[in-house]
Short mmCIF file of C-alpha atoms and ligand atoms in Angstrom, two decimals:
data_model
loop_
_atom_site.label_atom_id
_atom_site.label_comp_id
_atom_site.label_asym_id
_atom_site.label_seq_id
_atom_site.Cartn_x
_atom_site.Cartn_y
_atom_site.Cartn_z
CA UNK G 1 67.45 114.06 108.37
CA UNK G 2 70.44 111.95 109.69
CA UNK G 3 69.21 112.73 113.17
CA UNK G 4 65.87 111.21 112.24
CA UNK G 5 67.54 107.95 110.98
CA UNK G 6 69.53 107.67 114.20
CA UNK G 7 66.24 108.10 116.34
CA UNK G 8 64.34 105.47 114.25
CA UNK G 9 67.45 103.14 114.82
CA UNK G 10 67.41 103.67 118.66
CA UNK G 11 63.58 103.17 118.67
CA UNK G 12 63.48 100.01 116.87
CA UNK G 13 66.49 98.81 118.70
CA UNK G 14 64.77 98.96 121.96
CA UNK G 15 61.49 97.70 120.56
CA UNK G 16 63.06 94.59 119.16
CA UNK G 17 65.90 94.08 121.92
CA UNK G 18 68.59 94.37 119.30
CA UNK G 19 72.19 95.28 119.93
CA UNK G 20 74.46 97.00 117.27
CA UNK G 21 78.11 95.74 117.15
CA UNK G 22 80.56 97.70 115.11
CA UNK G 23 84.17 97.17 114.14
CA UNK G 24 86.59 99.96 114.36
CA UNK G 25 86.93 100.24 110.63
CA UNK G 26 83.36 101.12 110.27
CA UNK G 27 82.59 104.71 109.40
CA UNK G 28 82.39 107.42 112.19
CA UNK G 29 78.47 107.68 112.27
CA UNK G 30 78.01 103.75 112.43
CA UNK G 31 80.51 103.63 115.29
CA UNK G 32 78.62 106.54 117.12
CA UNK G 33 75.42 104.67 116.95
CA UNK G 34 76.73 101.16 117.84
CA UNK G 35 76.38 99.69 121.40
CA UNK G 36 79.74 98.07 121.11
CA UNK G 37 82.68 99.04 119.13
CA UNK G 38 85.87 97.10 118.98
CA UNK G 39 88.45 94.75 117.40
CA UNK G 40 87.40 91.23 116.01
CA UNK G 41 88.39 89.63 119.50
CA UNK G 42 86.35 91.99 121.52
CA UNK G 43 83.28 91.71 119.22
CA UNK G 44 83.28 87.89 119.40
CA UNK G 45 83.48 87.92 123.15
CA UNK G 46 80.44 90.51 123.17
CA UNK G 47 78.50 88.43 120.63
CA UNK G 48 79.09 85.28 122.80
CA UNK G 49 77.60 87.02 126.02
CA UNK G 50 74.87 88.81 124.47
CA UNK G 51 71.42 88.57 125.82
CA UNK G 52 69.81 90.59 122.86
CA UNK G 53 67.38 88.75 120.46
CA UNK G 54 68.85 90.44 117.48
CA UNK G 55 72.56 91.19 116.62
CA UNK G 56 73.14 93.83 114.13
CA UNK G 57 76.64 93.29 113.06
CA UNK G 58 78.45 96.28 111.27
CA UNK G 59 81.56 94.45 110.09
CA UNK G 60 82.13 91.92 107.23
CA UNK G 61 80.77 88.54 106.61
CA UNK G 62 83.18 86.51 108.77
CA UNK G 63 82.30 88.47 111.73
CA UNK G 64 78.64 88.07 111.34
CA UNK G 65 79.09 84.25 110.82
CA UNK G 66 81.24 84.08 113.90
CA UNK G 67 78.69 85.87 115.81
CA UNK G 68 76.03 83.35 114.61
CA UNK G 69 78.10 80.45 115.22
CA UNK G 70 78.52 81.63 118.72
CA UNK G 71 74.72 82.16 119.21
CA UNK G 72 73.06 79.87 116.84
CA UNK G 73 69.59 80.90 118.55
CA UNK G 74 69.81 84.48 117.83
CA UNK G 75 69.07 86.38 114.81
CA UNK G 76 72.27 88.10 113.34
CA UNK G 77 71.68 90.72 110.64
CA UNK G 78 74.20 92.13 108.32
CA UNK G 79 73.43 95.85 107.19
CA UNK G 80 74.93 94.95 103.76
CA UNK G 81 75.13 91.21 102.90
CA UNK G 82 77.78 91.72 100.31
CA UNK G 83 80.24 93.29 102.85
CA UNK G 84 82.94 90.37 102.77
CA UNK G 85 86.68 90.06 103.51
CA UNK G 86 88.46 88.92 100.46
CA UNK G 87 91.26 87.37 102.57
CA UNK G 88 88.74 85.09 104.43
CA UNK G 89 88.66 82.93 101.23
CA UNK G 90 92.25 82.83 100.41
CA UNK G 91 93.11 79.21 101.18
CA UNK G 92 93.61 76.73 98.24
CA UNK G 93 90.99 73.93 97.97
CA UNK G 94 92.62 70.73 99.68
CA UNK G 95 95.49 72.52 101.12
CA UNK G 96 94.49 71.88 104.77
CA UNK G 97 93.98 68.30 104.03
CA UNK G 98 97.32 68.11 102.31
CA UNK G 99 99.04 69.61 105.25
CA UNK G 100 97.29 67.26 107.65
CA UNK G 101 98.39 64.37 105.62
CA UNK G 102 102.06 65.58 105.61
CA UNK G 103 102.54 66.26 109.27
CA UNK G 104 101.26 64.09 112.12
CA UNK G 105 101.26 66.63 114.93
CA UNK G 106 100.06 69.73 112.82
CA UNK G 107 97.74 72.39 114.29
CA UNK G 108 95.66 74.38 111.92
CA UNK G 109 95.48 77.73 113.27
CA UNK G 110 92.77 79.90 111.63
CA UNK G 111 92.73 83.76 111.82
CA UNK G 112 89.13 84.67 112.51
CA UNK G 113 89.08 86.61 109.28
CA UNK G 114 88.15 83.34 107.53
CA UNK G 115 84.91 81.59 106.18
CA UNK G 116 82.96 79.31 108.38
CA UNK G 117 84.05 76.47 106.18
CA UNK G 118 87.64 77.17 106.78
CA UNK G 119 87.11 77.50 110.57
CA UNK G 120 85.30 74.12 110.55
CA UNK G 121 88.37 72.39 109.10
CA UNK G 122 90.77 74.10 111.81
CA UNK G 123 91.88 73.35 115.30
CA UNK G 124 91.76 76.69 116.70
CA UNK G 125 90.89 80.20 115.83
CA UNK G 126 92.87 83.33 116.60
CA UNK G 127 92.49 87.10 116.12
CA UNK G 128 95.34 89.57 115.77
CA UNK G 129 94.97 90.32 119.45
CA UNK G 130 95.70 86.75 120.73
CA UNK G 131 97.45 84.86 117.86
CA UNK G 132 100.92 85.04 119.44
CA UNK G 133 99.72 83.86 122.83
CA UNK G 134 97.46 81.03 121.51
CA UNK G 135 100.09 79.74 119.29
CA UNK G 136 102.50 79.81 122.20
CA UNK G 137 100.03 77.78 124.32
CA UNK G 138 99.51 74.92 121.78
CA UNK G 139 101.49 71.77 122.37
CA UNK G 140 102.05 71.24 118.62
CA UNK G 141 105.48 71.98 117.03
CA UNK G 142 104.16 72.26 113.51
CA UNK G 143 101.50 74.95 112.78
CA UNK G 144 99.67 75.71 109.51
CA UNK G 145 98.65 79.28 109.80
CA UNK G 146 95.75 80.32 107.65
CA UNK G 147 94.81 82.59 105.68
CA UNK G 148 97.18 85.55 106.45
CA UNK G 149 100.86 85.10 105.50
CA UNK G 150 101.85 88.27 107.02
CA UNK G 151 100.13 87.67 110.58
CA UNK G 152 101.45 84.15 110.44
CA UNK G 153 105.14 85.58 109.87
CA UNK G 154 104.69 87.94 112.39
CA UNK G 155 103.61 85.06 114.89
CA UNK G 156 106.58 83.00 113.47
CA UNK G 157 108.93 85.77 114.52
CA UNK G 158 107.40 85.98 117.97
CA UNK G 159 107.40 82.29 118.58
CA UNK G 160 110.54 81.09 116.97
CA UNK G 161 110.56 77.61 118.63
CA UNK G 162 107.58 76.62 116.52
CA UNK G 163 107.57 75.61 112.84
CA UNK G 164 104.96 77.87 111.35
CA UNK G 165 103.96 77.00 107.81
CA UNK G 166 102.66 80.03 105.95
CA UNK G 167 99.77 80.12 103.49
CA UNK G 168 99.55 82.43 100.51
CA UNK G 169 96.81 84.81 101.76
CA UNK G 170 96.77 88.49 102.61
CA UNK G 171 94.64 91.62 103.20
CA UNK G 172 94.61 93.65 100.08
CA UNK G 173 94.14 96.90 101.97
CA UNK G 174 97.06 96.37 104.54
CA UNK G 175 99.34 95.00 101.99
CA UNK G 176 98.80 98.23 99.89
CA UNK G 177 100.50 100.20 102.60
CA UNK G 178 103.90 100.95 101.25
CA UNK G 179 107.16 101.10 103.08
CA UNK G 180 108.15 103.99 100.68
CA UNK G 181 105.09 106.09 101.66
CA UNK G 182 105.61 105.23 105.15
CA UNK G 183 109.21 106.49 105.04
CA UNK G 184 108.02 109.72 103.22
CA UNK G 185 105.58 110.28 106.33
CA UNK G 186 108.23 109.49 108.88
CA UNK G 187 110.46 112.28 106.95
CA UNK G 188 107.60 114.72 107.58
CA UNK G 189 106.76 113.88 111.21
CA UNK G 190 110.30 112.83 112.61
CA UNK G 191 109.28 112.32 116.10
CA UNK G 192 105.92 110.43 115.22
CA UNK G 193 105.82 106.73 116.43
CA UNK G 194 104.65 104.23 113.84
CA UNK G 195 101.96 101.86 114.89
CA UNK G 196 101.01 98.97 112.45
CA UNK G 197 98.70 96.17 112.23
CA UNK G 198 100.47 92.77 111.69
CA UNK G 199 98.57 92.29 108.45
CA UNK G 200 100.93 94.76 106.98
CA UNK G 201 103.90 93.72 104.77
CA UNK G 202 107.04 92.89 106.61
CA UNK G 203 108.69 95.75 105.21
CA UNK G 204 106.28 98.17 106.83
CA UNK G 205 106.52 96.14 110.09
CA UNK G 206 110.06 96.56 110.06
CA UNK G 207 109.88 100.41 110.13
CA UNK G 208 107.28 100.28 112.91
CA UNK G 209 107.60 101.06 116.73
CA UNK G 210 104.73 99.04 117.70
CA UNK G 211 102.71 96.08 116.17
CA UNK G 212 99.26 95.18 117.15
CA UNK G 213 95.56 94.66 116.66
CA UNK G 214 93.34 97.78 116.15
CA UNK G 215 92.40 97.66 119.76
CA UNK G 216 96.21 97.21 120.83
CA UNK G 217 97.13 100.24 118.61
CA UNK G 218 94.36 102.20 120.26
CA UNK G 219 95.50 101.37 123.77
CA UNK G 220 99.10 102.04 122.78
CA UNK G 221 98.45 105.51 121.48
CA UNK G 222 96.39 106.25 124.65
CA UNK G 223 99.28 105.11 127.10
CA UNK G 224 102.12 106.44 125.22
CA UNK G 225 104.04 109.77 126.19
CA UNK G 226 104.37 110.51 122.39
CA UNK G 227 102.00 112.89 120.90
CA UNK G 228 102.46 112.13 117.15
CA UNK G 229 101.82 108.86 115.46
CA UNK G 230 101.67 107.42 111.95
CA UNK G 231 98.95 104.67 111.84
CA UNK G 232 99.42 101.57 109.41
CA UNK G 233 95.92 100.30 109.56
CA UNK G 234 92.41 101.16 108.15
CA UNK G 235 91.49 104.65 108.48
CA UNK G 236 88.27 103.83 110.55
CA UNK G 237 90.42 103.71 113.77
CA UNK G 238 91.04 107.23 113.53
CA UNK G 239 87.80 108.20 115.05
CA UNK G 240 88.46 106.46 118.41
CA UNK G 241 92.00 107.57 118.21
CA UNK G 242 91.01 111.18 118.01
CA UNK G 243 88.09 110.93 120.27
CA UNK G 244 90.37 109.38 123.27
CA UNK G 245 93.36 111.51 122.48
CA UNK G 246 92.21 115.04 121.34
CA UNK G 247 95.64 116.50 121.92
CA UNK G 248 97.51 113.98 119.91
CA UNK G 249 98.11 114.11 116.19
CA UNK G 250 97.56 110.92 113.89
CA UNK G 251 98.80 110.58 110.31
CA UNK G 252 98.43 107.92 107.71
CA UNK G 253 100.72 107.02 104.74
CA UNK G 254 99.69 109.16 101.79
CA UNK G 255 97.40 106.27 100.15
CA UNK G 256 95.02 106.21 103.05
CA UNK G 257 94.10 102.61 103.91
CA UNK G 258 90.42 102.23 103.45
CA UNK G 259 88.53 98.85 103.51
CA UNK G 260 85.63 99.56 101.05
CA UNK G 261 83.75 96.50 102.42
CA UNK G 262 83.60 97.71 105.99
CA UNK G 263 82.34 100.94 104.55
CA UNK G 264 79.44 99.34 103.12
CA UNK G 265 77.65 99.52 106.62
CA UNK G 266 75.68 102.80 106.71
CA UNK G 267 72.94 104.20 109.03
CA UNK G 268 70.46 103.65 106.22
CA UNK G 269 71.16 100.07 105.90
CA UNK G 270 71.28 99.47 109.76
CA UNK G 271 67.68 100.89 109.84
CA UNK G 272 66.61 98.90 106.93
CA UNK G 273 67.66 95.60 108.54
CA UNK G 274 66.20 96.55 111.92
CA UNK G 275 62.99 97.22 110.12
CA UNK G 276 62.74 94.34 107.74
CA UNK G 277 64.95 91.66 109.60
CA UNK G 278 66.34 90.78 106.30
CA UNK G 279 69.98 89.85 105.59
CA UNK G 280 69.99 87.32 108.31
CA UNK G 281 73.30 85.09 108.67
CA UNK G 282 72.11 81.61 107.86
CA UNK G 283 74.50 78.62 108.14
CA UNK G 284 74.01 75.04 108.01
CA UNK G 285 73.76 73.47 111.38
CA UNK G 286 76.68 70.94 110.96
CA UNK G 287 79.07 73.66 109.75
CA UNK G 288 78.18 75.73 112.60
CA UNK G 289 78.88 72.94 115.05
CA UNK G 290 82.18 72.17 113.39
CA UNK G 291 83.14 75.88 113.34
CA UNK G 292 82.13 76.31 116.95
CA UNK G 293 84.86 74.13 118.29
CA UNK G 294 87.92 76.12 117.11
CA UNK G 295 86.16 79.54 118.15
CA UNK G 296 85.35 78.13 121.64
CA UNK G 297 89.05 76.76 121.98
CA UNK G 298 90.24 80.50 121.06
CA UNK G 299 87.93 81.86 123.84
CA UNK G 300 89.26 79.39 126.29
CA UNK G 301 92.99 79.60 125.55
CA UNK G 302 92.77 83.53 125.45
CA UNK G 303 91.13 83.64 128.85
P1 13P D 1 91.38 93.25 114.27
O1 13P D 1 91.79 91.85 114.58
O2 13P D 1 92.35 94.22 114.83
O3 13P D 1 90.17 93.70 114.65
O4 13P D 1 91.43 93.36 112.72
C1 13P D 1 90.56 92.72 111.90
C2 13P D 1 90.75 93.05 110.57
O5 13P D 1 89.86 92.87 109.71
C3 13P D 1 91.91 93.60 110.17
O6 13P D 1 92.06 93.96 108.80
FE1 SF4 D 2 89.46 91.91 105.35
FE2 SF4 D 2 91.58 93.59 105.07
FE3 SF4 D 2 89.14 94.51 105.22
FE4 SF4 D 2 90.30 93.57 107.38
S1 SF4 D 2 90.70 95.45 106.16
S2 SF4 D 2 88.20 93.18 106.58
S3 SF4 D 2 91.34 91.99 106.50
S4 SF4 D 2 90.01 93.33 103.53
#
């Protein structure tokens, strides 16, 4: 039955000149059918240069919105329109305006995990792959980093000459990874290296051997001489990790991190949106124009 759904997806994709993009946190069957799988930065770049008429985005709403903002003339479809990232909304009303009033030279640096509305009020977007290099490249001394306090404080450590003002937002999945459970896992696998996403709490990052985006974690595991790793990020990455490194072992802390929003993308709803072209990402033109500037600035600065 599953093979039949896959065949129908492939047929419709070709007929409609559609492309399927999936984040590494999507489930294995979704990653297998996708044309491109990657982290947020890679997928934003792919969306920007796509020549397809339809982009099916197997991620969460901020990713679909970014694809639409970068391609206003294309149809961007979300397999499940309710797949959202809670952190994307975590900036208090009026906070950006208050920060701008307080500091003359402030740059509002907006993690791509944010609503189009927040992007539209920001100076530059970043992803976990490029946040450190982009903040370093900015001329501003004062940086208001939204919405993730953990990625923000990681950037602050890596760029100590800037005044990074943190915002009280975080990813509920990554902050749920506990240092205690990580220690227990390290006890069980004494030679394993710990690879963590910067959205984790600093108590977890302090126990880590490497900190990077999902794509960076995957690259690190492939190029490392070690053969055992404890992974502190969402468990969808294990598909690519095991695929690339069949001889290596990957473990997770006992409470396996799983983003239920990312897992809302299924083969069945990919097929549904390809058939019906429902769940299209629609944004107001003025908002899109305003949110495009910080996204384009990110793509330029990260080049
Ligand atoms: P990446 O920037 O590694 O793709 O991570 C996105 C994300 O949602 C992390 O929780
Ligand atoms: Fe958002 Fe966290 Fe899910 Fe990433 S893992 S999409 S940051 S809730």
